Amino acid sequence: KSVAIVGCPFRGGQAKLGVDHGPIHMVEAGLEQQLRDLGWEVRFDGHHQFEQISEENDPPIGKMKNPRFVSQVCKAVASVVSDHARRGQLPVVLGGDHSLAMGTIGGTLEVYPNACVIWVDAHADINTPETTESGNIHGMPVSFLLGIAGNEPEFAWVKPALRANRLVYIGLRDVDADEKRILRENGIKAFSMHEIDRHGIGKVVELALDAVNPNRDLPIHLSFDVDALDPTVAPSTGTPVRGGLTFREGHYICEAIHETGLLIALDLMEVNPGLADAESVRKTVSVGCSLVRAALGEALL
Ligand SMILES: N[C@](CCCC[B-](O)(O)O)(CCN1CCC(O)CC1)C(=O)O
Ligand SMILES: [Mn+2]
Ligand SMILES: [Mn+2]
Ligand SMILES: [Mn+2]
């Protein structure tokens, strides 16, 4: 039972400074030892600096901002993640913005082609280069993974390896009009905050697993954007949206996924320590570490 912590100090998928410092704050909060205390063997090869990838001369492609930077970093992340997965290690990717999921999920699907993805987020991150309003690629990774992003030569390396019936969302509450259309057109299962209020988080997680993992026999990649949590719970993040998950609801999702025994990869994304006062940053980082521990087996009793 070994975990590989993959620190990805990357902010190219969006415009706010600081999200590239997320990984260092999580590691400095003691995540490595916390996971060892849970009985995991933990590998941490240091934060990936992507030093060989330049940010220079990277003009927009269409509306996409920093396209070459994002593409090359995600490609590097995909190979790091697939290498760890191939060795039977569980990659715990610390972001960094959510565009990195093109790399993390791309990497796990290479090793576990039948994996399902549970995407916990206030946002669907399924804009295409055409439908995006912001041009921020952290709002687009899912369209690339599904192969519905159109033909973008720079991203030709992203295999359309994710099937729509292997993806499910929990926590949605800020979905763009075009994204709503894309979700409907592709029949993608999504449990918004409305469903969570109606059914309760326990039932929603069951329904989500029923949708993508009916026999509970498929590997699970959990991609957790901390902005799924209510901003009072995780304030230090780039795109906060009111009316989010309580700490308990976020933590329960992670506990329940651990209980399946099927988790093969975890992303903890969009912690931005540069956006709030020290106490709010500490709180956000601490919540992030707690979610990782829960997904890796920390039990309350
Ligand atoms: N859908 C958004 C947000 C993406 C968030 C990415 B994350 O990884 O954090 O989940 C939002 C675009 N939206 C456009 C209209 C505006 O009024 C509000 C923002 C976009 O930029 O595409
Ligand atoms: Mn910092
Ligand atoms: Mn996201
Ligand atoms: Mn989000």
Tab-separated table of C-alpha atoms in Angstrom, residues 45-157:
chain	number	residue	atom	x	y	z
A	45	ASP	CA	9.895	13.120	-5.039
A	46	GLY	CA	9.679	16.841	-4.313
A	47	HIS	CA	7.471	19.290	-6.107
A	48	HIS	CA	7.619	19.061	-9.864
A	49	GLN	CA	9.139	22.279	-11.120
A	50	PHE	CA	8.499	21.667	-14.823
A	51	GLU	CA	11.722	23.661	-15.229
A	52	GLN	CA	12.217	22.397	-18.764
A	53	ILE	CA	8.879	23.916	-19.785
A	54	SER	CA	8.945	27.594	-20.630
A	55	GLU	CA	6.122	30.039	-20.049
A	56	GLU	CA	7.544	32.343	-22.714
A	57	ASN	CA	6.033	33.188	-26.087
A	58	ASP	CA	2.775	31.354	-25.566
A	59	PRO	CA	0.149	33.520	-27.271
A	60	PRO	CA	-3.500	32.430	-26.986
A	61	ILE	CA	-4.806	29.772	-29.361
A	62	GLY	CA	-8.314	30.990	-30.080
A	63	LYS	CA	-9.606	31.967	-26.641
A	64	MET	CA	-7.317	29.555	-24.750
A	65	LYS	CA	-4.765	31.281	-22.518
A	66	ASN	CA	-1.277	29.825	-21.931
A	67	PRO	CA	-2.175	26.843	-24.156
A	68	ARG	CA	1.341	25.508	-24.812
A	69	PHE	CA	2.353	25.894	-21.154
A	70	VAL	CA	-0.770	24.090	-19.946
A	71	SER	CA	-0.455	21.367	-22.570
A	72	GLN	CA	3.205	20.608	-21.898
A	73	VAL	CA	2.808	20.633	-18.106
A	74	CYS	CA	-0.226	18.346	-18.295
A	75	LYS	CA	1.633	16.011	-20.633
A	76	ALA	CA	4.488	15.804	-18.118
A	77	VAL	CA	2.020	15.175	-15.284
A	78	ALA	CA	0.331	12.403	-17.287
A	79	SER	CA	3.589	10.485	-17.574
A	80	VAL	CA	4.511	11.013	-13.905
A	81	VAL	CA	1.079	9.801	-12.801
A	82	SER	CA	0.999	6.811	-15.154
A	83	ASP	CA	4.512	5.803	-14.041
A	84	HIS	CA	3.422	5.785	-10.376
A	85	ALA	CA	0.190	3.965	-11.193
A	86	ARG	CA	2.032	1.369	-13.265
A	87	ARG	CA	4.181	0.658	-10.196
A	88	GLY	CA	1.038	0.039	-8.156
A	89	GLN	CA	1.354	3.311	-6.253
A	90	LEU	CA	-1.642	5.557	-5.572
A	91	PRO	CA	-0.876	9.034	-6.964
A	92	VAL	CA	-2.069	11.868	-4.715
A	93	VAL	CA	-1.772	14.942	-6.935
A	94	LEU	CA	-1.695	18.284	-5.159
A	95	GLY	CA	-2.577	21.349	-7.267
A	96	GLY	CA	-2.251	23.697	-8.685
A	97	ASP	CA	-5.237	24.536	-10.857
A	98	HIS	CA	-7.685	21.960	-12.210
A	99	SER	CA	-6.395	22.028	-15.792
A	100	LEU	CA	-3.858	19.531	-14.391
A	101	ALA	CA	-6.631	16.911	-14.446
A	102	MET	CA	-5.976	16.482	-18.199
A	103	GLY	CA	-2.666	15.047	-17.051
A	104	THR	CA	-3.741	13.203	-13.910
A	105	ILE	CA	-6.797	11.494	-15.425
A	106	GLY	CA	-5.008	11.003	-18.727
A	107	GLY	CA	-2.282	9.253	-16.765
A	108	THR	CA	-4.538	6.963	-14.756
A	109	LEU	CA	-6.638	6.014	-17.797
A	110	GLU	CA	-3.459	4.759	-19.488
A	111	VAL	CA	-2.969	2.269	-16.669
A	112	TYR	CA	-6.621	1.734	-15.671
A	113	PRO	CA	-8.561	2.172	-18.946
A	114	ASN	CA	-11.782	1.089	-17.224
A	115	ALA	CA	-11.503	3.583	-14.365
A	116	CYS	CA	-14.437	5.816	-13.514
A	117	VAL	CA	-14.018	9.470	-12.535
A	118	ILE	CA	-15.799	11.134	-9.638
A	119	TRP	CA	-15.461	14.895	-10.133
A	120	VAL	CA	-16.243	16.886	-6.977
A	121	ASP	CA	-16.508	20.561	-7.869
A	122	ALA	CA	-18.750	23.628	-7.893
A	123	HIS	CA	-18.000	23.760	-11.627
A	124	ALA	CA	-18.245	21.243	-14.466
A	125	ASP	CA	-14.882	22.208	-16.037
A	126	ILE	CA	-16.320	20.969	-19.336
A	127	ASN	CA	-16.129	24.081	-21.510
A	128	THR	CA	-14.568	23.607	-24.932
A	129	PRO	CA	-12.082	26.043	-26.491
A	130	GLU	CA	-15.146	27.333	-28.392
A	131	THR	CA	-17.643	27.619	-25.508
A	132	THR	CA	-15.269	29.090	-22.912
A	133	GLU	CA	-15.888	32.708	-21.919
A	134	SER	CA	-12.815	33.096	-19.722
A	135	GLY	CA	-10.235	31.296	-21.873
A	136	ASN	CA	-8.964	29.733	-18.647
A	137	ILE	CA	-8.139	26.108	-19.367
A	138	HIS	CA	-8.970	25.017	-15.788
A	139	GLY	CA	-12.590	25.337	-16.996
A	140	MET	CA	-11.989	22.880	-19.861
A	141	PRO	CA	-10.110	19.694	-18.848
A	142	VAL	CA	-13.152	17.404	-19.014
A	143	SER	CA	-13.975	18.315	-22.627
A	144	PHE	CA	-10.458	17.296	-23.650
A	145	LEU	CA	-10.612	14.031	-21.697
A	146	LEU	CA	-13.972	13.178	-23.342
A	147	GLY	CA	-12.639	14.019	-26.798
A	148	ILE	CA	-15.260	16.725	-27.406
A	149	ALA	CA	-12.881	19.714	-27.365
A	150	GLY	CA	-12.556	19.789	-31.141
A	151	ASN	CA	-9.274	19.453	-32.979
A	152	GLU	CA	-6.557	21.340	-31.100
A	153	PRO	CA	-3.141	20.208	-32.443
A	154	GLU	CA	-1.389	21.468	-29.296
A	155	PHE	CA	-3.487	19.024	-27.239
A	156	ALA	CA	-3.342	16.126	-29.701
A	157	TRP	CA	-1.543	14.069	-27.029
